[in-house]
Coordinates of C-alpha atoms in Angstrom, one line a residue:
Chain D
G1 CA 48.8 112.9 130.8
A2 CA 50.2 109.7 132.2
V3 CA 51.6 108.3 129.0
V4 CA 53.9 105.3 129.0
S5 CA 55.8 104.4 125.8
Q6 CA 57.7 101.2 124.9
H7 CA 60.4 100.8 122.3
P8 CA 60.6 98.9 120.2
S9 CA 57.0 97.9 119.5
W10 CA 58.1 94.7 117.9
V11 CA 61.5 93.0 117.5
I12 CA 62.7 89.8 115.9
C13 CA 66.0 88.4 117.1
K14 CA 68.0 85.2 116.6
S15 CA 68.3 82.6 119.2
G16 CA 71.2 83.2 121.6
T17 CA 71.2 87.0 121.2
S18 CA 70.1 89.6 123.7
V19 CA 67.4 92.2 123.2
K20 CA 66.6 95.3 125.2
I21 CA 63.2 96.7 125.6
E22 CA 62.7 100.3 126.9
C23 CA 59.8 101.6 129.0
R24 CA 59.4 105.3 129.4
S25 CA 57.0 107.5 131.4
L26 CA 56.7 110.5 129.1
D27 CA 55.0 113.0 131.3
F28 CA 55.4 111.9 134.9
Q29 CA 58.1 110.5 137.1
A30 CA 57.6 106.8 137.7
T31 CA 58.7 105.7 141.1
T32 CA 57.7 102.1 140.4
M33 CA 57.6 100.2 137.1
F34 CA 56.3 96.8 136.4
W35 CA 57.0 94.3 133.7
Y36 CA 54.4 91.8 132.5
R37 CA 54.5 89.0 130.0
Q38 CA 51.6 87.8 127.9
F39 CA 51.4 84.7 125.9
P40 CA 49.0 84.5 123.0
K41 CA 45.4 84.3 124.2
Q42 CA 46.5 84.4 127.8
S43 CA 46.4 86.9 130.6
L44 CA 49.2 89.2 131.8
M45 CA 51.6 87.6 134.2
L46 CA 53.7 89.9 136.4
M47 CA 57.4 89.3 135.9
A48 CA 59.0 91.9 138.2
T49 CA 58.6 95.1 140.0
S50 CA 61.3 97.7 139.9
N51 CA 61.8 100.9 141.9
E52 CA 64.1 103.6 140.7
G53 CA 67.6 103.1 142.0
S54 CA 67.1 99.7 143.5
K55 CA 67.2 96.1 142.4
A56 CA 64.1 94.7 140.8
T57 CA 61.9 92.2 142.7
Y58 CA 61.2 89.2 140.6
E59 CA 58.1 87.0 140.8
Q60 CA 58.6 83.4 141.6
G61 CA 59.7 81.4 138.6
V62 CA 61.2 84.3 136.7
E63 CA 64.9 84.0 136.0
K64 CA 66.5 87.2 137.1
D65 CA 69.7 86.4 135.2
K66 CA 67.8 85.9 132.0
F67 CA 65.5 88.9 132.3
L68 CA 67.6 91.8 133.5
I69 CA 65.7 94.9 134.6
N70 CA 67.3 98.3 135.1
H71 CA 65.3 101.2 136.5
A72 CA 68.1 103.8 136.2
S73 CA 66.0 106.9 136.2
L74 CA 62.5 108.1 137.2
T75 CA 61.4 107.9 133.6
L76 CA 63.1 104.9 132.2
S77 CA 63.2 101.2 132.9
T78 CA 64.7 98.6 130.6
L79 CA 64.1 94.9 130.3
T80 CA 66.9 92.9 128.6
V81 CA 66.2 89.3 127.5
T82 CA 69.6 87.7 127.6
S83 CA 70.5 84.7 125.4
A84 CA 67.0 84.6 124.0
H85 CA 65.3 81.4 122.9
P86 CA 62.2 80.7 120.9
E87 CA 60.2 80.1 124.1
D88 CA 60.9 83.7 125.2
S89 CA 58.8 84.9 122.3
S90 CA 56.0 86.8 123.9
F91 CA 54.3 90.1 124.3
Y92 CA 56.0 92.2 127.0
I93 CA 54.1 95.0 128.6
C94 CA 55.4 97.5 131.1
S95 CA 53.5 99.8 133.4
A96 CA 54.4 102.7 135.7
I97 CA 53.1 104.3 138.8
G98 CA 54.0 107.9 139.7
G99 CA 54.4 109.5 143.1
S100 CA 51.8 108.3 145.7
G101 CA 49.4 107.2 143.0
Y102 CA 47.9 103.7 142.9
E103 CA 47.0 103.4 139.3
Q104 CA 49.3 101.7 136.8
Y105 CA 49.6 103.3 133.4
F106 CA 50.4 100.7 130.7
G107 CA 52.7 100.9 127.8
P108 CA 51.5 99.6 124.4
G109 CA 53.6 96.5 124.6
T110 CA 56.5 95.0 122.7
R111 CA 56.2 91.8 120.7
L112 CA 59.3 89.7 120.8
T113 CA 59.9 86.9 118.3
V114 CA 62.9 84.8 118.7
T115 CA 63.9 82.7 115.6
Chain K
A1 CA 47.4 86.4 148.3
Q2 CA 45.3 88.3 145.9
S3 CA 43.7 86.6 142.9
V4 CA 41.1 87.3 140.3
T5 CA 38.7 84.9 138.6
Q6 CA 36.9 85.6 135.4
P7 CA 34.6 82.6 135.0
D8 CA 33.7 83.1 131.4
I9 CA 36.5 82.5 128.9
H10 CA 34.4 83.5 125.9
I11 CA 31.1 85.2 125.5
T12 CA 29.1 85.9 122.4
V13 CA 26.4 88.5 122.3
S14 CA 24.4 90.1 119.5
E15 CA 25.0 93.7 118.6
G16 CA 22.6 95.9 120.6
A17 CA 22.2 93.3 123.4
S18 CA 23.2 93.9 126.9
L19 CA 26.5 92.6 128.3
E20 CA 27.7 91.5 131.7
L21 CA 31.2 90.2 132.3
R22 CA 31.9 88.5 135.6
C23 CA 34.8 89.1 137.9
N24 CA 35.4 87.7 141.4
Y25 CA 38.4 88.6 143.5
S26 CA 40.2 87.5 146.6
Y27 CA 42.1 90.1 148.5
G28 CA 42.9 90.6 152.2
A29 CA 42.1 94.3 152.4
T30 CA 40.1 96.9 150.5
P31 CA 41.0 96.2 146.9
Y32 CA 41.6 98.5 144.0
L33 CA 39.7 97.0 141.1
F34 CA 40.1 97.6 137.4
W35 CA 38.7 96.6 134.1
Y36 CA 40.9 96.8 131.0
V37 CA 40.1 96.1 127.3
Q38 CA 42.7 94.8 124.9
S39 CA 42.3 94.6 121.1
P40 CA 44.4 92.0 119.2
G41 CA 48.0 92.9 119.2
Q42 CA 47.4 96.0 121.2
G43 CA 48.2 97.2 124.7
L44 CA 45.7 97.6 127.6
Q45 CA 43.1 100.4 127.7
L46 CA 41.6 101.2 131.1
L47 CA 37.8 101.1 131.0
L48 CA 37.2 102.0 134.7
K49 CA 38.5 101.6 138.2
Y50 CA 37.2 101.4 141.7
F51 CA 39.3 102.7 144.6
S52 CA 36.6 103.8 147.1
G53 CA 33.3 105.6 147.4
D54 CA 30.3 104.9 145.2
T55 CA 30.2 101.2 144.4
L56 CA 28.7 101.8 140.9
V57 CA 31.5 103.1 138.7
Q58 CA 31.1 104.6 135.3
G59 CA 33.8 104.2 132.7
I60 CA 34.5 105.0 129.1
K61 CA 32.7 103.7 126.1
G62 CA 29.4 103.3 128.0
F63 CA 30.7 100.7 130.4
E64 CA 30.0 100.5 134.1
A65 CA 30.9 98.2 136.9
E66 CA 29.5 97.5 140.4
F67 CA 31.6 96.6 143.4
K68 CA 29.9 94.2 145.7
R69 CA 31.9 93.5 148.7
S70 CA 29.6 90.8 150.1
Q71 CA 30.0 88.9 146.9
S72 CA 33.7 89.8 146.2
S73 CA 32.6 90.8 142.7
F74 CA 33.2 93.6 140.3
N75 CA 31.1 92.8 137.2
L76 CA 31.3 94.8 134.1
R77 CA 28.2 95.8 132.3
K78 CA 27.1 97.6 129.1
P79 CA 23.4 98.1 128.2
S80 CA 23.9 97.9 124.4
V81 CA 26.9 96.3 122.8
H82 CA 28.5 97.7 119.6
W83 CA 30.4 95.6 117.1
S84 CA 33.5 97.6 118.0
D85 CA 33.4 96.2 121.6
A86 CA 34.6 92.9 120.4
A87 CA 37.9 92.4 122.3
E88 CA 39.5 90.7 125.3
Y89 CA 38.5 92.1 128.7
F90 CA 40.6 91.8 131.8
C91 CA 39.6 92.3 135.4
A92 CA 42.5 93.2 137.7
V93 CA 43.0 93.7 141.4
G94 CA 45.7 95.7 143.2
G95 CA 46.4 97.5 146.3
M96 CA 48.9 99.3 148.4
D97 CA 49.3 96.2 150.6
N98 CA 51.3 94.6 147.8
N99 CA 53.5 97.3 146.6
N100 CA 50.8 98.3 144.2
D101 CA 51.4 95.3 142.0
M102 CA 48.4 94.0 140.1
R103 CA 47.0 90.6 139.4
F104 CA 45.0 90.0 136.3
G105 CA 42.2 87.6 135.6
A106 CA 42.5 85.2 132.8
G107 CA 40.4 87.4 130.5
T108 CA 37.1 87.1 128.7
R109 CA 37.0 87.2 125.0
L110 CA 33.9 89.0 123.7
T111 CA 32.5 88.2 120.3
V112 CA 29.7 90.4 118.9
K113 CA 27.3 89.0 116.4
P114 CA 25.8 91.3 113.8

């Protein structure tokens, strides 16, 4: 149980375009989802926290207009990178918490390359 | 604010040798502590976690970790390392005080020599 999927697993897009990444909890309802970013050989940095039906809370320094997060249902959160630039190339990982649990379940990650 | 420090960026051990990866945390209340492993290009796999109770926690793949409140540490150990253990290891701290969000250490890269 407690499986989180991400789609796509990797994506290449041209500079200036937008790309959407999906995060799904497959076998539980995720009251809270988190989005992380990981640069090569670095740690995970929390970008934002989203609760179903409400606006996401962004960490300091993360542009909310650039990284649009929608947590429209209890099993789906999406991250849209708008007007992507090469510096947005990174590994994006989501995680989810269900109910009153404390443990985050992580997705397999999405590698974004902006050319 | 919560934070996690992994003092060792890179550790090399011989196959069959014992391993200890260090993790120190800063947190205002009782922390929830985690160790994850990440292979190149892959997501995170949970090795073990500590929420409460017994301070020595057993995890998967023969790993264990000990929570020491007095030292604010949660070091990961394995008595005999296998070549397949080579990966990046992340310690993380979280808790209900912060909407359950999690902070990760910088990671320790483990190389296993044959």
